[in-house]
């Protein structure tokens, strides 16, 4: 979740030089729509504008000094006012239509028109949403692939049963990385002979560790219901055997075959995988979780990781993290405080949010120096970002303010700590937000 100068123009209409970070207004806004507005009949079905939906779950996003969801102008919106709803940055946001009226009970196709570029969520190419009808969740992992531009709209559909008369249809967020340009919901009677049945859950799922960082999955192809074709598969992963598959833990989607190689696993870790089959009617129930444990971690004496970005010099590409989001900046990095030989590119990316690094492979109970690299790319003042850092449960930074410690924005900062690996040879480094998001640009253990 990054405020990068090269992507601000499609996100907001503030002029150059406008302050973009700070406090939000004291009170959240109220929904402009009531959710009671009747739909507009058209050739494609009955159309509802998201600006007429009842919007709830507002959250302050300090990087843009505003509350989200928000209402944004969009030239290519079909809304007569050319306005859409930006659902991003608010994990618990909902958009509810309480007056979706249909003449007869039965299956209907719900089509959402949307657009988004990667924006502040670099690397996020699919922003999942949940859909419920009359209080019952239809899906908690509806896929919305990136369109490539905030003005390039496309549609995604799902089939749901509606009752005769008024229905309530709700879109609900699953994460902060949610849809940023939501235009319309169109409700269409499902045509005779169309696919209206979701496929059965994939069967015979198995996972086999190939190495310390890779698990290969395979399953039996799901049978296609009448008038349907299984189009793809989704894969979900967790370290909790009782997890609920959702867009939050989806690690692959759009797979055209019944197999997937998870190459981003951590060593000596037990994972639980579940899969779902997709046809035109929507996603199947998910398969029962199957466990797979990666191979033991190789013993190492040093690790260097570039947070939120690709490898540079002796620093490996971002890995061993859980949670958070990538943050990129093109701001000019100050040369002060940069140790000799340290690549400046290290500070052009960060991991931000609520996240942790679990770095394995050290000798049990061995002692090392943990070095953390920081830069404040967003805020131009103290007190805007505060967070805690702990190493294997011991707090090493409390209410840490990068700007205050570094003395300026875009100024590198290095913090070193002596620490001992746990009995499994791991360093668990946790970054917990206090105010705003936690942030780190790199780490080194040696």
Coordinates of C-alpha atoms in Angstrom, one line a residue:
X1 CA 0.0 0.0 0.0
X2 CA 2.2 2.8 -1.3
X3 CA 1.9 6.4 -2.2
X4 CA 4.2 6.5 -5.2
X5 CA 4.3 9.7 -7.1
X6 CA 4.2 8.0 -10.5
X7 CA 0.8 6.6 -9.8
X8 CA -1.0 9.4 -8.0
X9 CA -2.5 11.0 -11.0
X10 CA -5.0 8.1 -11.8
X11 CA -5.7 7.8 -8.1
X12 CA -6.7 11.4 -7.1
X13 CA -7.1 14.7 -8.8
X14 CA -5.0 16.8 -6.4
X15 CA -2.7 19.2 -8.1
X16 CA 1.1 18.8 -7.9
X17 CA 2.4 19.9 -4.6
X18 CA -0.8 19.1 -2.7
X19 CA -0.1 17.5 0.7
X20 CA -1.1 13.8 0.4
X21 CA -0.6 12.4 3.8
X22 CA -1.8 13.3 7.2
X23 CA -4.9 13.2 9.3
X24 CA -8.3 12.3 7.9
X25 CA -11.3 14.5 8.7
X26 CA -12.5 14.0 12.2
X27 CA -15.7 12.1 11.3
X28 CA -16.2 9.4 8.6
X29 CA -18.6 10.4 5.8
X30 CA -22.1 9.0 5.4
X31 CA -23.3 6.9 2.5
X32 CA -24.6 9.0 -0.4
X33 CA -26.9 6.1 -1.4
X34 CA -29.5 4.4 0.6
X35 CA -29.4 1.1 -1.3
X36 CA -33.2 1.5 -2.0
X37 CA -33.0 3.0 -5.4
X38 CA -34.8 1.0 -8.1
X39 CA -32.7 -0.5 -10.9
X40 CA -32.8 0.8 -14.5
X41 CA -34.1 -1.6 -17.1
X42 CA -31.9 -2.0 -20.2
X43 CA -31.0 -4.5 -22.9
X44 CA -28.5 -6.1 -20.6
X45 CA -30.8 -6.6 -17.6
X46 CA -31.6 -4.4 -14.6
X47 CA -28.7 -2.0 -13.8
X48 CA -27.8 -0.6 -10.4
X49 CA -25.2 2.1 -9.8
X50 CA -22.8 1.6 -7.0
X51 CA -23.1 5.2 -6.1
X52 CA -26.7 4.4 -5.1
X53 CA -25.7 1.5 -2.9
X54 CA -25.6 1.9 0.9
X55 CA -21.9 2.1 1.7
X56 CA -20.7 1.1 5.2
X57 CA -17.4 0.2 6.9
X58 CA -15.5 3.5 6.2
X59 CA -11.9 3.5 7.3
X60 CA -9.3 6.3 7.4
X61 CA -6.4 5.9 5.0
X62 CA -3.8 8.3 6.2
X63 CA -1.6 8.1 3.1
X64 CA -4.2 9.9 1.1
X65 CA -5.6 11.8 4.0
X66 CA -9.1 10.5 3.4
X67 CA -11.9 8.1 4.3
X68 CA -12.6 5.0 2.1
X69 CA -14.8 3.9 0.5
X70 CA -15.0 7.1 -1.5
X71 CA -16.7 8.5 -4.5
X72 CA -14.5 9.2 -7.5
X73 CA -15.0 10.7 -10.9
X74 CA -14.5 8.3 -13.8
X75 CA -14.8 9.4 -17.4
X76 CA -15.6 6.0 -18.7
X77 CA -18.2 5.2 -16.1
X78 CA -21.7 4.4 -17.5
X79 CA -23.1 6.3 -14.5
X80 CA -24.8 9.5 -15.8
X81 CA -22.8 11.4 -13.2
X82 CA -19.6 9.6 -14.2
X83 CA -18.9 8.6 -10.6
X84 CA -17.8 5.3 -9.2
X85 CA -17.1 3.9 -5.7
X86 CA -13.5 3.3 -4.6
X87 CA -13.8 0.3 -2.2
X88 CA -10.0 0.1 -1.6
X89 CA -8.1 0.6 1.7
X90 CA -11.1 -0.4 3.9
X91 CA -11.0 -4.0 4.9
X92 CA -14.6 -4.2 6.3
X93 CA -16.3 -2.0 3.7
X94 CA -19.6 -3.1 2.2
X95 CA -21.8 -1.9 -0.7
X96 CA -25.4 -3.0 -0.3
X97 CA -28.4 -3.0 -2.7
X98 CA -31.6 -3.6 -0.8
X99 CA -34.0 -3.2 -3.7
X100 CA -32.9 -5.7 -6.3
X101 CA -36.4 -6.7 -7.6
X102 CA -37.0 -9.7 -9.9
X103 CA -40.3 -11.1 -11.1
X104 CA -39.7 -14.8 -10.4
X105 CA -37.6 -16.9 -8.1
X106 CA -34.6 -18.7 -9.7
X107 CA -31.0 -18.3 -10.9
X108 CA -29.9 -14.8 -12.0
X109 CA -26.5 -13.6 -13.3
X110 CA -25.0 -10.8 -11.2
X111 CA -22.5 -8.8 -13.3
X112 CA -20.1 -6.2 -11.8
X113 CA -18.5 -3.6 -14.0
X114 CA -15.2 -2.4 -12.6
X115 CA -11.7 -1.1 -13.4
X116 CA -8.3 -0.9 -11.7
X117 CA -4.6 -0.6 -12.3
X118 CA -2.1 -2.0 -9.7
X119 CA -1.9 1.5 -8.1
X120 CA -0.8 1.5 -4.5
X121 CA -1.0 -2.3 -4.4
X122 CA 2.0 -3.2 -6.5
X123 CA 2.0 -6.8 -7.6
X124 CA -1.6 -7.4 -6.7
X125 CA -3.2 -8.7 -9.9
X126 CA -6.5 -10.0 -8.6
X127 CA -8.6 -8.1 -6.0
X128 CA -11.0 -10.6 -4.5
X129 CA -14.5 -9.6 -3.2
X130 CA -17.3 -11.4 -1.4
X131 CA -20.9 -11.5 -2.5
X132 CA -23.9 -12.3 -0.4
X133 CA -27.6 -12.5 -1.3
X134 CA -30.3 -12.0 1.3
X135 CA -27.8 -12.5 4.1
X136 CA -26.3 -15.7 2.7
X137 CA -22.7 -15.7 1.4
X138 CA -22.6 -16.8 -2.2
X139 CA -18.8 -16.5 -2.5
X140 CA -16.0 -15.2 -0.3
X141 CA -13.5 -15.3 -3.2
X142 CA -14.9 -13.8 -6.4
X143 CA -12.0 -13.0 -8.7
X144 CA -11.6 -9.5 -10.2
X145 CA -8.4 -9.6 -12.4
X146 CA -6.5 -6.3 -13.0
X147 CA -7.8 -4.4 -16.0
X148 CA -4.5 -2.5 -16.4
X149 CA -5.9 1.1 -16.1
X150 CA -8.3 2.9 -13.8
X151 CA -10.4 3.9 -16.9
X152 CA -10.4 0.5 -18.6
X153 CA -13.6 -1.3 -17.4
X154 CA -14.5 -4.9 -17.8
X155 CA -17.0 -7.2 -16.1
X156 CA -17.1 -10.3 -13.9
X157 CA -20.2 -12.4 -13.3
X158 CA -21.6 -15.0 -10.9
X159 CA -24.9 -16.9 -10.8
X160 CA -27.0 -16.7 -7.7
X161 CA -30.6 -17.7 -6.7
X162 CA -32.9 -14.7 -6.1
X163 CA -36.4 -14.8 -4.7
X164 CA -39.4 -13.2 -6.4
X165 CA -39.7 -9.5 -5.3
X166 CA -37.1 -7.5 -3.5
X167 CA -33.7 -9.0 -2.7
X168 CA -30.6 -7.7 -0.9
X169 CA -27.3 -8.1 -2.7
X170 CA -24.1 -7.1 -1.0
X171 CA -20.5 -6.8 -2.1
X172 CA -18.1 -7.0 0.9
X173 CA -14.4 -6.4 1.1
X174 CA -12.0 -9.1 2.2
X175 CA -8.8 -7.0 2.4
X176 CA -7.6 -3.5 2.0
X177 CA -6.6 -4.4 -1.5
X178 CA -10.1 -4.2 -2.8
X179 CA -11.8 -2.9 -5.9
X180 CA -11.0 0.7 -6.6
X181 CA -13.4 1.6 -9.4
X182 CA -16.8 -0.2 -9.0
X183 CA -19.4 1.1 -11.5
X184 CA -22.5 -1.0 -11.8
X185 CA -24.3 -4.2 -10.8
X186 CA -26.4 -5.7 -13.5
X187 CA -28.9 -8.4 -12.8
X188 CA -30.0 -10.6 -15.6
X189 CA -32.3 -13.7 -15.7
X190 CA -30.1 -16.6 -16.6
X191 CA -31.0 -17.8 -20.1
X192 CA -32.4 -21.2 -20.7
X193 CA -29.6 -23.7 -21.4
X194 CA -27.0 -21.5 -19.8
X195 CA -24.7 -22.8 -17.1
X196 CA -26.4 -22.4 -13.7
X197 CA -24.7 -25.1 -11.6
X198 CA -21.4 -24.8 -9.9
X199 CA -19.0 -27.7 -10.3
X200 CA -18.2 -30.2 -7.5
X201 CA -15.2 -29.5 -5.3
X202 CA -11.9 -31.0 -6.7
X203 CA -11.2 -34.5 -5.3
X204 CA -8.0 -36.4 -4.5
X205 CA -6.0 -33.3 -3.7
X206 CA -2.4 -34.1 -2.7
X207 CA 0.7 -32.1 -2.0
X208 CA 4.3 -33.3 -2.2
X209 CA 7.3 -31.2 -0.9
X210 CA 9.9 -30.9 -3.6
X211 CA 12.4 -28.9 -1.7
X212 CA 12.7 -26.6 1.3
X213 CA 10.7 -23.9 -0.6
X214 CA 8.4 -25.8 -3.0
X215 CA 5.3 -27.9 -2.7
X216 CA 3.7 -29.5 -5.8
X217 CA 0.0 -29.9 -5.8
X218 CA -2.3 -32.1 -8.0
X219 CA -5.9 -33.1 -7.9
X220 CA -8.5 -34.9 -10.0
X221 CA -10.3 -32.7 -12.6
X222 CA -13.8 -31.6 -11.5
X223 CA -16.7 -32.9 -13.6
X224 CA -18.5 -30.2 -15.5
X225 CA -22.3 -29.9 -14.7
X226 CA -24.8 -29.9 -17.5
X227 CA -24.4 -26.9 -19.9
X228 CA -21.2 -25.9 -18.0
X229 CA -17.5 -26.2 -18.6
X230 CA -15.0 -26.1 -15.8
X231 CA -12.9 -23.1 -16.8
X232 CA -10.3 -22.8 -14.1
X233 CA -9.1 -23.6 -10.6
X234 CA -8.2 -21.6 -7.5
X235 CA -5.7 -22.6 -4.8
X236 CA -5.8 -21.5 -1.1
X237 CA -3.0 -21.9 1.5
X238 CA -2.7 -21.5 5.3
X239 CA -0.6 -22.7 8.2
X240 CA -3.9 -23.3 10.1
X241 CA -5.5 -26.6 9.4
X242 CA -9.0 -25.1 10.2
X243 CA -8.7 -22.1 7.9
X244 CA -11.5 -20.8 5.8
X245 CA -10.5 -20.5 2.1
X246 CA -11.1 -16.9 0.9
X247 CA -9.5 -14.2 -1.2
X248 CA -7.3 -13.4 1.8
X249 CA -5.4 -16.7 1.5
X250 CA -5.8 -17.4 -2.2
X251 CA -2.3 -18.0 -3.7
X252 CA -3.3 -18.9 -7.3
X253 CA -6.3 -18.4 -9.6
X254 CA -7.2 -18.9 -13.2
X255 CA -5.3 -22.2 -13.4
X256 CA -6.4 -24.1 -16.5
X257 CA -5.2 -27.5 -15.3
X258 CA -5.5 -29.6 -12.1
X259 CA -2.0 -28.9 -10.7
X260 CA 0.0 -26.1 -9.2
X261 CA 3.6 -25.7 -8.0
X262 CA 3.8 -23.5 -4.9
X263 CA 7.3 -22.1 -5.2
X264 CA 6.9 -19.5 -2.4
X265 CA 6.8 -21.8 0.6
X266 CA 9.1 -21.4 3.6
X267 CA 11.4 -24.2 4.7
X268 CA 10.5 -26.6 7.5
X269 CA 6.9 -25.4 7.4
X270 CA 3.6 -27.4 7.4
X271 CA 1.0 -25.9 5.0
X272 CA -2.6 -26.7 4.4
X273 CA -3.9 -26.4 0.9
X274 CA -7.5 -26.3 -0.5
X275 CA -8.7 -25.9 -4.1
X276 CA -11.9 -24.8 -5.9
X277 CA -13.2 -25.3 -9.4
X278 CA -14.7 -22.5 -11.4
X279 CA -17.3 -22.5 -14.2
X280 CA -19.6 -19.7 -15.5
X281 CA -22.0 -20.1 -12.5
X282 CA -19.2 -19.5 -10.0
X283 CA -16.8 -21.3 -7.7
X284 CA -17.4 -24.8 -6.3
X285 CA -17.1 -25.6 -2.6
X286 CA -13.5 -25.8 -1.6
X287 CA -11.8 -29.2 -1.1
X288 CA -10.9 -30.5 2.3
X289 CA -7.4 -29.1 3.4
X290 CA -4.5 -31.3 2.6
X291 CA -1.2 -31.0 4.5
X292 CA 2.3 -30.8 3.1
X293 CA 5.6 -30.1 5.0
X294 CA 8.5 -28.5 3.2
X295 CA 12.0 -29.9 3.6
X296 CA 14.3 -28.9 6.5
X297 CA 16.0 -25.5 6.2
X298 CA 19.6 -25.5 5.0
X299 CA 22.0 -24.2 7.7
X300 CA 23.2 -20.7 6.9
X301 CA 25.3 -18.0 8.5
X302 CA 23.9 -14.9 6.8
X303 CA 20.8 -13.6 5.0
X304 CA 20.1 -10.3 3.3
X305 CA 16.6 -9.5 2.0
X306 CA 15.3 -6.4 0.0
X307 CA 11.8 -5.8 1.3
X308 CA 9.1 -5.2 -1.2
X309 CA 11.2 -5.5 -4.3
X310 CA 13.6 -7.5 -6.5
X311 CA 17.1 -8.6 -5.7
X312 CA 19.9 -6.0 -5.7
X313 CA 23.6 -6.5 -5.1
X314 CA 23.9 -9.0 -2.1
X315 CA 20.2 -8.6 -1.1
X316 CA 17.8 -11.3 -2.2
X317 CA 14.3 -10.4 -3.6
X318 CA 11.6 -10.1 -0.9
X319 CA 10.9 -13.5 0.7
X320 CA 10.1 -15.2 4.0
X321 CA 7.4 -12.6 4.8
X322 CA 3.8 -13.0 5.9
X323 CA 1.3 -10.2 5.4
X324 CA 1.8 -6.7 4.4
X325 CA 2.1 -5.2 0.9
X326 CA 4.8 -3.9 -1.4
X327 CA 5.5 -0.2 -1.5
X328 CA 7.5 1.4 -4.3
X329 CA 8.9 5.0 -4.5
X330 CA 10.6 7.1 -7.1
X331 CA 11.5 9.8 -4.6
X332 CA 15.1 11.0 -4.5
X333 CA 16.9 9.1 -1.7
X334 CA 19.2 11.2 0.5
X335 CA 22.8 9.9 0.5
X336 CA 23.3 10.8 4.2
X337 CA 23.6 7.9 6.6
X338 CA 24.1 5.3 3.8
X339 CA 26.9 2.9 4.8
X340 CA 29.7 2.5 2.3
X341 CA 28.8 -0.2 -0.3
X342 CA 25.1 -0.3 0.5
X343 CA 23.1 -0.2 -2.7
X344 CA 20.8 2.9 -2.9
X345 CA 18.2 0.8 -4.7
X346 CA 17.6 -1.0 -1.4
X347 CA 15.5 2.0 -0.2
X348 CA 13.3 2.3 -3.3
X349 CA 11.0 -0.4 -2.1
X350 CA 9.6 -1.4 1.2
X351 CA 7.1 -3.9 2.8
X352 CA 4.4 -2.1 4.7
X353 CA 1.3 -2.9 6.8
X354 CA 1.1 -5.5 9.6
X355 CA 3.6 -8.2 8.7
X356 CA 6.4 -10.4 9.8
X357 CA 9.5 -12.1 8.5
X358 CA 10.3 -15.7 9.5
X359 CA 13.9 -16.3 8.5
X360 CA 15.0 -19.9 9.0
X361 CA 18.2 -21.9 8.5
X362 CA 20.5 -20.8 11.3
X363 CA 22.1 -23.0 13.8
X364 CA 19.7 -23.4 16.8
X365 CA 20.4 -20.8 19.6
X366 CA 23.2 -19.2 17.6
X367 CA 23.9 -15.5 18.0
X368 CA 23.8 -12.9 15.1
X369 CA 23.4 -9.2 14.4
X370 CA 20.1 -8.3 12.9
X371 CA 20.2 -5.1 10.9
X372 CA 17.1 -3.4 9.7
X373 CA 17.0 -0.7 7.0
X374 CA 14.4 2.0 7.0
X375 CA 13.3 5.1 5.0
X376 CA 10.2 7.3 5.4
X377 CA 8.9 7.7 1.8
X378 CA 5.5 9.1 2.5
X379 CA 5.3 11.5 5.6
X380 CA 7.0 14.8 5.9
X381 CA 6.8 15.2 9.7
X382 CA 6.9 13.4 13.0
X383 CA 4.1 11.4 14.5
X384 CA 2.5 10.2 11.3
X385 CA 3.8 6.6 11.4
X386 CA 4.5 4.7 14.6
X387 CA 5.1 0.9 15.0
X388 CA 6.7 -1.7 17.1
X389 CA 9.4 -4.3 16.1
X390 CA 10.1 -7.5 17.9
X391 CA 12.6 -10.2 17.3
X392 CA 11.6 -13.7 18.5
X393 CA 9.1 -12.1 20.8
X394 CA 11.4 -9.5 22.4
X395 CA 10.5 -5.9 21.5
X396 CA 13.5 -4.0 20.0
X397 CA 11.7 -0.9 18.8
X398 CA 8.7 0.6 20.5
X399 CA 6.5 3.4 19.0
X400 CA 9.2 3.7 16.4
X401 CA 9.0 6.9 14.2
X402 CA 11.3 6.6 11.1
X403 CA 11.1 10.3 10.3
X404 CA 12.0 11.3 13.9
X405 CA 14.9 8.9 14.0
X406 CA 16.2 9.7 10.5
X407 CA 15.7 13.4 10.7
X408 CA 14.0 13.8 7.4
X409 CA 11.9 12.2 4.7
X410 CA 13.6 9.9 2.1
X411 CA 16.6 9.6 4.5
X412 CA 18.0 6.1 5.1
X413 CA 18.2 4.8 8.6
X414 CA 20.0 1.7 9.9
X415 CA 19.2 0.0 13.2
X416 CA 21.3 -3.0 14.5
X417 CA 20.4 -5.5 17.3
X418 CA 22.1 -8.5 18.8
X419 CA 19.8 -11.4 18.8
X420 CA 19.7 -15.2 19.3
X421 CA 18.0 -17.7 17.0
X422 CA 15.4 -19.8 18.6
X423 CA 15.7 -23.6 19.2
X424 CA 14.7 -24.2 15.6
X425 CA 17.3 -21.8 14.1
X426 CA 14.7 -19.1 13.2
X427 CA 14.5 -15.4 13.5
X428 CA 10.8 -14.2 13.6
X429 CA 10.8 -10.4 13.1
X430 CA 7.4 -8.9 13.6
X431 CA 6.3 -5.4 12.6
X432 CA 3.2 -4.2 14.4
X433 CA 1.4 -0.9 13.5
X434 CA 0.6 1.6 16.3
X435 CA -0.4 4.5 14.0
X436 CA -0.5 4.0 10.3
X437 CA 1.4 1.1 8.7
X438 CA 4.7 -0.4 9.8
X439 CA 7.4 -0.3 7.2
X440 CA 10.9 -1.7 6.5
X441 CA 13.1 -1.5 3.4
X442 CA 15.4 -4.4 4.1
X443 CA 16.9 -6.7 6.6
X444 CA 20.2 -8.5 7.2
X445 CA 21.1 -11.2 9.6
X446 CA 24.8 -12.2 10.0

